[in-house]
């Protein structure tokens, strides 16, 4: 049993690297010759834009704690202590928006988001604090149970003593990204470091191109032998280097000759390379190009559809990842039967005004939305119940499906039924007239 236990622990030990490979996330060297890590990647405008778009989108969504009610529906559990933490402020130092924005940034750059769960003596959650992913280690103990080890920094609270703090799984809210073991996510920056490195190299090439006076580098040829070549080179760079010295006329002495040896930016397809790398980075984060400023393939007819696809195919997987991991970490087994955490993405899926009104009209006429339901979605005040704001109406010319063939199953026609009804009414009226005189005669006889 000890042998199998050791194999199990070794196989399932969370690793921050691809399975069966020496490729490590902490080695940022790329094939373009540029070191790429989470912080250097954020200096790329495309990476910064994608991270900002996704983190602000998740942070800006309404987040509520719901409770199942007796009627089979749901209602906001505003009296639960966790509601204020996830909706308003997870801790006294930051709002819910900033907290979620920070964790989503960690998730997009490092592939993991961690938050320390602070509980009181009753076991109730009273605060959530974000933890840096690059200082967190996920491992297993001798019994195969998971634990988290966080490296303490000088910037942390002075109450922490030692170089690391060991945390149990119920003390950490962990949201992993895409990974092979389901426990630790892989850094998107590390997995796509070659594409990002090429973008950094192209940007640096453009910067140096203008720093050298927007002129290609070359060779200064002298017919004789120079005693101090570095002095000539430095003098040339000082006189003609930099964009402020571009297009100056060079005067060469002693038979010197300047020969350019580099290809021009047009021949190197500099602009095309930079533009393609922007699309490449947007593809990594699955962000539509028009949201990072590339409107080449966008138009008035398809940009709304692209925005809806952004919510469905980009945000929705992240939302589900957040919801399920928050429920797993912040709710106990008994609370999971009664409560759940939910983001509201309806605001991002709203169409134009005319489309919304047509949809509301259909829902109102078919009886599955009331006036107050519609006004709540439009952020309008509710109509008092006594004025019919909560009434569910339905079109009067509609009938149940089981009653649709009631006349077809009746052998009598509609005219025959009307004639029989008229005859029945006449007989009832006649009987009522005959009964009145008899009552009068009986009264005379009695008198």
Coordinates of C-alpha atoms in Angstrom, one line a residue:
X1 CA 0.0 0.0 0.0
X2 CA 2.9 2.4 0.7
X3 CA 4.2 1.8 -2.8
X4 CA 0.9 2.6 -4.5
X5 CA 0.3 5.5 -2.1
X6 CA 3.6 7.0 -3.2
X7 CA 2.8 6.6 -6.9
X8 CA -0.5 8.2 -6.4
X9 CA 1.0 11.2 -4.6
X10 CA 3.7 11.6 -7.2
X11 CA 1.3 11.4 -10.2
X12 CA -1.2 13.8 -8.8
X13 CA 1.2 16.3 -7.3
X14 CA 0.2 19.7 -8.9
X15 CA 3.0 21.0 -11.1
X16 CA 3.2 24.5 -12.7
X17 CA 4.6 23.0 -16.0
X18 CA 3.4 20.9 -18.8
X19 CA 3.0 17.2 -18.0
X20 CA 6.1 15.2 -18.9
X21 CA 8.2 18.1 -20.0
X22 CA 10.9 20.3 -18.6
X23 CA 9.2 23.4 -20.0
X24 CA 8.9 25.6 -17.0
X25 CA 6.8 28.7 -16.6
X26 CA 9.6 30.5 -14.8
X27 CA 11.9 30.5 -17.8
X28 CA 10.8 33.4 -19.9
X29 CA 13.3 33.2 -22.8
X30 CA 11.5 33.1 -26.2
X31 CA 12.7 32.3 -29.7
X32 CA 12.6 36.0 -30.6
X33 CA 15.4 36.5 -28.0
X34 CA 13.2 38.4 -25.6
X35 CA 12.5 37.4 -22.0
X36 CA 8.7 37.2 -21.5
X37 CA 7.1 37.1 -18.1
X38 CA 3.8 38.3 -16.6
X39 CA 5.1 41.8 -16.0
X40 CA 7.0 42.4 -19.2
X41 CA 4.0 41.1 -21.2
X42 CA 1.8 43.8 -19.7
X43 CA 4.0 46.4 -21.4
X44 CA 2.6 45.2 -24.7
X45 CA -0.5 47.3 -25.5
X46 CA -2.4 44.3 -26.9
X47 CA -1.8 42.2 -23.8
X48 CA -2.6 45.1 -21.5
X49 CA -5.8 45.8 -23.5
X50 CA -7.0 42.1 -23.4
X51 CA -6.3 41.8 -19.7
X52 CA -8.0 45.0 -18.9
X53 CA -11.1 44.2 -21.0
X54 CA -11.6 40.8 -19.4
X55 CA -10.8 41.8 -15.8
X56 CA -13.0 44.9 -15.9
X57 CA -15.8 42.9 -17.5
X58 CA -15.8 40.3 -14.7
X59 CA -15.4 43.0 -12.1
X60 CA -18.3 45.1 -13.4
X61 CA -20.9 42.3 -13.6
X62 CA -23.5 42.3 -10.8
X63 CA -22.6 39.5 -8.3
X64 CA -25.2 38.2 -5.8
X65 CA -25.8 35.4 -3.3
X66 CA -29.2 33.8 -3.9
X67 CA -31.3 31.5 -1.8
X68 CA -33.9 29.0 -3.1
X69 CA -37.3 29.9 -1.8
X70 CA -40.3 27.7 -1.0
X71 CA -42.0 28.5 -4.3
X72 CA -39.3 27.0 -6.4
X73 CA -37.7 30.3 -7.4
X74 CA -34.8 32.3 -6.0
X75 CA -34.3 35.5 -4.0
X76 CA -31.3 37.5 -2.9
X77 CA -29.9 36.4 0.4
X78 CA -29.1 39.9 1.7
X79 CA -29.2 38.8 5.3
X80 CA -26.4 36.3 4.8
X81 CA -23.0 37.5 6.0
X82 CA -21.4 36.4 2.7
X83 CA -23.7 38.7 0.6
X84 CA -22.0 41.9 1.7
X85 CA -18.5 40.3 1.2
X86 CA -19.0 39.3 -2.4
X87 CA -21.3 42.2 -3.4
X88 CA -19.9 45.2 -1.6
X89 CA -16.4 44.8 0.0
X90 CA -14.5 41.6 0.5
X91 CA -12.2 43.3 3.0
X92 CA -11.9 46.8 4.6
X93 CA -9.3 47.8 2.1
X94 CA -11.0 47.3 -1.3
X95 CA -14.3 47.1 -3.0
X96 CA -15.8 44.1 -4.8
X97 CA -14.9 45.6 -8.2
X98 CA -11.2 46.0 -7.3
X99 CA -11.1 42.6 -5.6
X100 CA -12.5 40.8 -8.6
X101 CA -10.4 42.9 -11.1
X102 CA -7.3 41.9 -9.2
X103 CA -8.0 38.2 -9.1
X104 CA -9.1 38.2 -12.8
X105 CA -5.8 39.9 -13.7
X106 CA -3.9 37.1 -11.8
X107 CA -6.0 34.5 -13.5
X108 CA -5.2 35.9 -17.0
X109 CA -1.5 36.4 -16.4
X110 CA -0.5 33.5 -14.1
X111 CA -3.4 31.1 -14.8
X112 CA -4.4 31.0 -11.1
X113 CA -6.2 33.3 -8.7
X114 CA -5.8 32.9 -4.9
X115 CA -7.6 34.6 -2.0
X116 CA -7.1 34.0 1.7
X117 CA -10.4 33.3 3.5
X118 CA -10.6 34.9 7.0
X119 CA -13.1 33.4 9.4
X120 CA -14.3 34.3 12.9
X121 CA -14.7 32.0 15.8
X122 CA -18.1 30.7 14.5
X123 CA -16.5 29.7 11.2
X124 CA -18.2 32.5 9.3
X125 CA -16.4 34.2 6.5
X126 CA -15.6 37.8 7.4
X127 CA -13.0 38.8 4.8
X128 CA -11.3 37.8 1.6
X129 CA -7.7 39.0 0.7
X130 CA -6.0 38.4 -2.7
X131 CA -2.7 36.5 -2.7
X132 CA 0.0 36.7 -5.4
X133 CA 0.1 33.6 -7.6
X134 CA 3.8 33.7 -8.2
X135 CA 4.4 33.2 -4.4
X136 CA 1.9 30.4 -4.0
X137 CA 2.8 26.7 -4.1
X138 CA 0.2 23.9 -4.2
X139 CA 1.4 20.5 -3.0
X140 CA 0.4 17.4 -1.1
X141 CA 1.4 16.2 2.4
X142 CA 2.4 12.7 3.3
X143 CA -1.2 11.6 3.4
X144 CA -2.0 12.9 -0.1
X145 CA -4.0 15.9 1.1
X146 CA -3.7 19.2 -0.7
X147 CA -2.2 22.2 1.1
X148 CA -1.1 25.7 0.0
X149 CA 2.2 27.2 0.9
X150 CA 2.5 31.0 0.5
X151 CA 5.9 32.7 0.4
X152 CA 5.9 35.7 2.7
X153 CA 7.3 39.0 1.4
X154 CA 8.4 42.2 3.2
X155 CA 5.3 43.9 1.8
X156 CA 3.0 41.6 3.7
X157 CA 1.6 42.3 7.2
X158 CA 4.3 42.3 9.9
X159 CA 2.4 39.7 11.9
X160 CA 3.5 37.0 9.6
X161 CA 6.6 35.3 10.9
X162 CA 8.8 33.1 8.9
X163 CA 9.5 32.7 5.2
X164 CA 6.3 30.9 4.3
X165 CA 2.7 30.3 5.6
X166 CA 1.0 26.9 5.2
X167 CA -2.7 27.2 4.5
X168 CA -5.3 24.4 4.3
X169 CA -7.8 24.2 1.4
X170 CA -10.6 25.7 3.5
X171 CA -8.5 28.8 4.0
X172 CA -7.9 29.6 0.3
X173 CA -10.3 30.4 -2.5
X174 CA -8.5 29.0 -5.5
X175 CA -9.7 29.7 -9.1
X176 CA -7.5 27.7 -11.5
X177 CA -7.3 28.3 -15.2
X178 CA -6.8 25.9 -18.0
X179 CA -4.6 23.0 -16.8
X180 CA -3.9 19.3 -17.3
X181 CA -4.5 18.1 -13.7
X182 CA -7.5 20.3 -12.8
X183 CA -5.7 21.6 -9.7
X184 CA -3.2 24.2 -11.0
X185 CA -3.8 26.3 -14.1
X186 CA -1.1 27.1 -16.7
X187 CA 0.0 30.7 -17.4
X188 CA -1.4 31.9 -20.8
X189 CA 1.6 34.3 -21.0
X190 CA 4.1 31.4 -20.6
X191 CA 2.2 29.1 -23.0
X192 CA 2.2 31.9 -25.7
X193 CA 5.6 33.5 -24.8
X194 CA 7.0 33.1 -28.4
X195 CA 4.1 35.0 -29.9
X196 CA 4.4 37.7 -27.3
X197 CA 8.2 37.8 -27.6
X198 CA 7.9 38.4 -31.3
X199 CA 5.6 41.3 -30.6
X200 CA 8.0 42.8 -28.1
X201 CA 10.9 42.3 -30.5
X202 CA 9.0 44.1 -33.4
X203 CA 8.1 46.9 -31.1
X204 CA 11.7 47.3 -29.9
X205 CA 12.9 47.2 -33.5
X206 CA 10.6 50.1 -34.4
X207 CA 11.8 52.1 -31.4
X208 CA 15.4 51.6 -32.3
X209 CA 14.7 52.4 -35.9
X210 CA 13.5 55.9 -34.9
X211 CA 16.2 56.2 -32.3
X212 CA 18.7 55.9 -35.0
X213 CA 17.3 58.7 -37.1
X214 CA 14.9 56.5 -39.0
X215 CA 17.8 55.4 -41.1
X216 CA 19.1 51.9 -41.5
X217 CA 22.4 51.0 -39.9
X218 CA 25.5 50.4 -42.0
X219 CA 29.3 50.4 -42.3
X220 CA 31.7 53.3 -42.4
X221 CA 34.6 52.4 -44.7
X222 CA 38.0 54.1 -44.5
X223 CA 40.7 53.6 -47.1
X224 CA 43.4 53.5 -44.5
X225 CA 43.8 52.3 -40.9
X226 CA 42.1 54.1 -38.1
X227 CA 43.9 54.4 -34.8
X228 CA 40.6 54.8 -32.8
X229 CA 37.6 53.3 -34.6
X230 CA 35.4 53.7 -31.6
X231 CA 35.9 57.4 -31.6
X232 CA 34.7 57.7 -35.2
X233 CA 31.7 55.5 -34.5
X234 CA 30.7 57.5 -31.4
X235 CA 31.1 60.7 -33.3
X236 CA 28.8 59.4 -36.1
X237 CA 26.2 58.2 -33.7
X238 CA 26.2 61.5 -31.8
X239 CA 25.9 63.5 -35.0
X240 CA 23.3 61.5 -36.9
X241 CA 21.7 59.3 -34.3
X242 CA 18.2 59.9 -32.9
X243 CA 15.0 61.0 -34.6
X244 CA 15.9 64.7 -34.1
X245 CA 19.0 64.2 -36.3
X246 CA 17.3 62.4 -39.1
X247 CA 17.7 63.6 -42.7
X248 CA 20.9 65.5 -41.8
X249 CA 23.5 65.7 -44.6
X250 CA 26.6 63.7 -43.7
X251 CA 30.0 65.0 -44.7
X252 CA 32.6 62.3 -45.0
X253 CA 36.3 63.1 -44.9
X254 CA 39.5 61.2 -45.8
X255 CA 37.9 59.1 -48.4
X256 CA 35.4 57.5 -46.0
X257 CA 32.3 55.8 -47.4
X258 CA 29.0 54.8 -45.7
X259 CA 27.4 51.6 -46.9
X260 CA 24.0 50.6 -45.5
X261 CA 23.6 46.9 -44.8
X262 CA 20.2 46.5 -43.2
X263 CA 16.9 45.9 -45.1
X264 CA 14.3 48.6 -44.9
X265 CA 11.2 48.2 -42.6
X266 CA 9.0 47.9 -45.7
X267 CA 11.0 45.0 -47.0
X268 CA 10.9 43.4 -43.6
X269 CA 7.1 43.8 -43.5
X270 CA 7.4 45.6 -40.2
X271 CA 3.9 47.0 -40.1
X272 CA 2.3 43.7 -41.2
X273 CA 4.2 41.8 -38.5
X274 CA 3.1 44.1 -35.8
X275 CA -0.5 44.0 -36.9
X276 CA -0.6 40.2 -37.1
X277 CA 0.9 39.9 -33.6
X278 CA -1.9 42.1 -32.2
X279 CA -4.4 39.6 -33.7
X280 CA -2.3 36.8 -32.3
X281 CA -2.5 38.1 -28.8
X282 CA -6.2 38.8 -29.1
X283 CA -6.6 35.2 -30.2
X284 CA -4.8 34.0 -27.1
X285 CA -7.3 35.7 -24.8
X286 CA -10.2 35.1 -27.2
X287 CA -11.0 38.8 -27.4
X288 CA -12.6 40.1 -30.6
X289 CA -10.1 42.3 -32.5
X290 CA -12.5 45.3 -32.6
X291 CA -12.3 45.5 -28.8
X292 CA -8.5 46.1 -28.9
X293 CA -8.8 48.7 -31.6
X294 CA -8.6 46.6 -34.8
X295 CA -11.7 47.7 -36.8
X296 CA -10.5 46.4 -40.2
X297 CA -13.0 43.6 -40.4
X298 CA -15.8 45.2 -38.3
X299 CA -18.8 47.1 -39.6
X300 CA -22.1 48.4 -38.3
X301 CA -23.8 45.2 -39.3
X302 CA -21.6 42.7 -37.5
X303 CA -20.1 44.5 -34.6
X304 CA -23.1 43.9 -32.4
X305 CA -23.0 40.2 -33.2
X306 CA -19.3 40.1 -32.3
X307 CA -20.1 41.8 -29.0
X308 CA -22.7 39.1 -28.2
X309 CA -20.2 36.4 -29.1
X310 CA -17.7 38.0 -26.7
X311 CA -20.2 37.4 -23.9
X312 CA -21.2 33.9 -25.0
X313 CA -17.9 32.4 -25.9
X314 CA -15.3 34.5 -23.9
X315 CA -17.0 35.8 -20.7
X316 CA -19.4 32.9 -20.1
X317 CA -16.6 30.2 -19.5
X318 CA -14.9 32.6 -17.1
X319 CA -18.1 33.4 -15.3
X320 CA -18.9 29.7 -14.8
X321 CA -15.4 29.1 -13.5
X322 CA -15.8 31.9 -11.0
X323 CA -19.3 30.9 -9.9
X324 CA -18.5 27.2 -9.3
X325 CA -15.2 27.8 -7.5
X326 CA -16.7 30.5 -5.3
X327 CA -19.6 28.2 -4.3
X328 CA -17.1 25.4 -3.6
X329 CA -14.8 27.5 -1.5
X330 CA -17.2 29.9 0.3
X331 CA -20.2 27.7 1.1
X332 CA -20.3 24.7 3.4
X333 CA -22.1 21.5 2.5
X334 CA -25.3 22.5 4.2
X335 CA -25.4 26.0 2.6
X336 CA -24.8 24.5 -0.9
X337 CA -28.2 22.9 -0.7
X338 CA -29.9 26.3 -0.1
X339 CA -27.6 29.0 -1.5
X340 CA -25.7 29.7 -4.7
X341 CA -23.6 32.5 -6.2
X342 CA -24.5 33.9 -9.5
X343 CA -23.3 36.6 -11.9
X344 CA -25.8 38.6 -13.9
X345 CA -24.8 38.9 -17.6
X346 CA -28.2 40.0 -18.8
X347 CA -27.0 43.6 -19.1
X348 CA -24.3 42.7 -21.6
X349 CA -26.7 40.6 -23.7
X350 CA -29.1 43.5 -24.2
X351 CA -29.8 44.4 -27.8
X352 CA -30.8 47.8 -29.2
X353 CA -33.9 49.6 -27.9
X354 CA -36.3 48.4 -30.6
X355 CA -35.2 44.7 -30.3
X356 CA -35.7 44.9 -26.5
X357 CA -39.2 46.5 -26.8
X358 CA -40.3 43.8 -29.3
X359 CA -39.1 41.1 -27.0
X360 CA -40.8 42.6 -24.0
X361 CA -44.1 42.9 -25.9
X362 CA -43.9 39.2 -26.9
X363 CA -43.2 38.2 -23.3
X364 CA -46.0 40.5 -21.9
X365 CA -48.6 39.3 -24.3
X366 CA -47.8 35.6 -23.7
X367 CA -48.0 36.0 -20.0
X368 CA -44.6 35.0 -18.8
X369 CA -43.5 38.6 -17.8
X370 CA -45.3 41.2 -15.8
X371 CA -44.9 45.0 -16.1
X372 CA -42.6 45.0 -13.1
X373 CA -40.5 42.3 -14.5
X374 CA -39.8 44.4 -17.6
X375 CA -39.3 47.6 -15.7
X376 CA -36.8 45.9 -13.4
X377 CA -34.7 44.8 -16.4
X378 CA -34.8 48.4 -17.7
X379 CA -33.8 49.8 -14.3
X380 CA -37.1 51.6 -13.8
X381 CA -39.2 52.0 -10.7
X382 CA -41.8 49.3 -10.0
X383 CA -45.5 49.9 -10.5
X384 CA -47.5 49.3 -7.2
X385 CA -49.2 46.0 -7.0
X386 CA -52.6 47.7 -6.5
X387 CA -52.2 49.3 -9.9
X388 CA -51.5 45.9 -11.6
X389 CA -47.8 46.0 -11.8
X390 CA -47.4 42.3 -10.9
X391 CA -50.3 41.0 -13.1
X392 CA -49.5 38.4 -15.8
X393 CA -51.7 38.9 -18.8
X394 CA -52.5 36.6 -21.7
X395 CA -54.1 37.1 -25.1
X396 CA -57.8 36.4 -24.9
X397 CA -58.2 34.6 -28.3
X398 CA -55.9 31.8 -27.2
X399 CA -57.1 28.5 -25.7
X400 CA -55.6 25.4 -24.3
X401 CA -54.3 22.7 -26.6
X402 CA -56.5 20.1 -25.1
X403 CA -59.6 22.2 -25.9
X404 CA -58.6 23.0 -29.5
X405 CA -60.6 20.2 -31.0
X406 CA -63.7 20.3 -28.8
X407 CA -66.0 21.2 -31.7
X408 CA -64.4 18.7 -34.1
X409 CA -65.2 15.8 -31.7
X410 CA -68.8 16.9 -31.4
X411 CA -71.0 15.5 -34.2
X412 CA -73.4 18.5 -34.0
X413 CA -72.5 21.6 -35.9
X414 CA -72.2 25.0 -34.3
X415 CA -75.6 26.1 -35.8
X416 CA -77.4 23.1 -34.4
X417 CA -76.0 23.8 -30.9
X418 CA -77.1 27.4 -31.1
X419 CA -80.6 26.4 -32.1
X420 CA -80.8 23.9 -29.2
X421 CA -79.6 26.6 -26.8
X422 CA -82.3 29.0 -28.0
X423 CA -85.1 26.3 -27.7
X424 CA -83.9 25.5 -24.2
X425 CA -84.0 29.2 -23.2
X426 CA -87.6 29.5 -24.6
X427 CA -88.8 26.5 -22.6
X428 CA -87.3 27.8 -19.4
X429 CA -88.9 31.2 -20.0
X430 CA -92.3 29.5 -20.7
X431 CA -92.1 27.5 -17.5
X432 CA -91.3 30.5 -15.5
X433 CA -94.4 32.3 -16.9
X434 CA -96.7 29.3 -16.2
X435 CA -95.6 29.0 -12.6
X436 CA -96.6 32.6 -11.7
X437 CA -100.4 32.3 -12.4
X438 CA -100.6 29.0 -10.5
X439 CA -99.1 30.7 -7.5
X440 CA -101.7 33.5 -7.8
X441 CA -104.6 31.0 -8.0
X442 CA -103.5 29.1 -5.0
X443 CA -103.3 32.4 -3.1
X444 CA -107.0 33.2 -3.9
X445 CA -108.1 29.7 -2.9
X446 CA -106.3 30.1 0.4
X447 CA -108.0 33.5 1.0

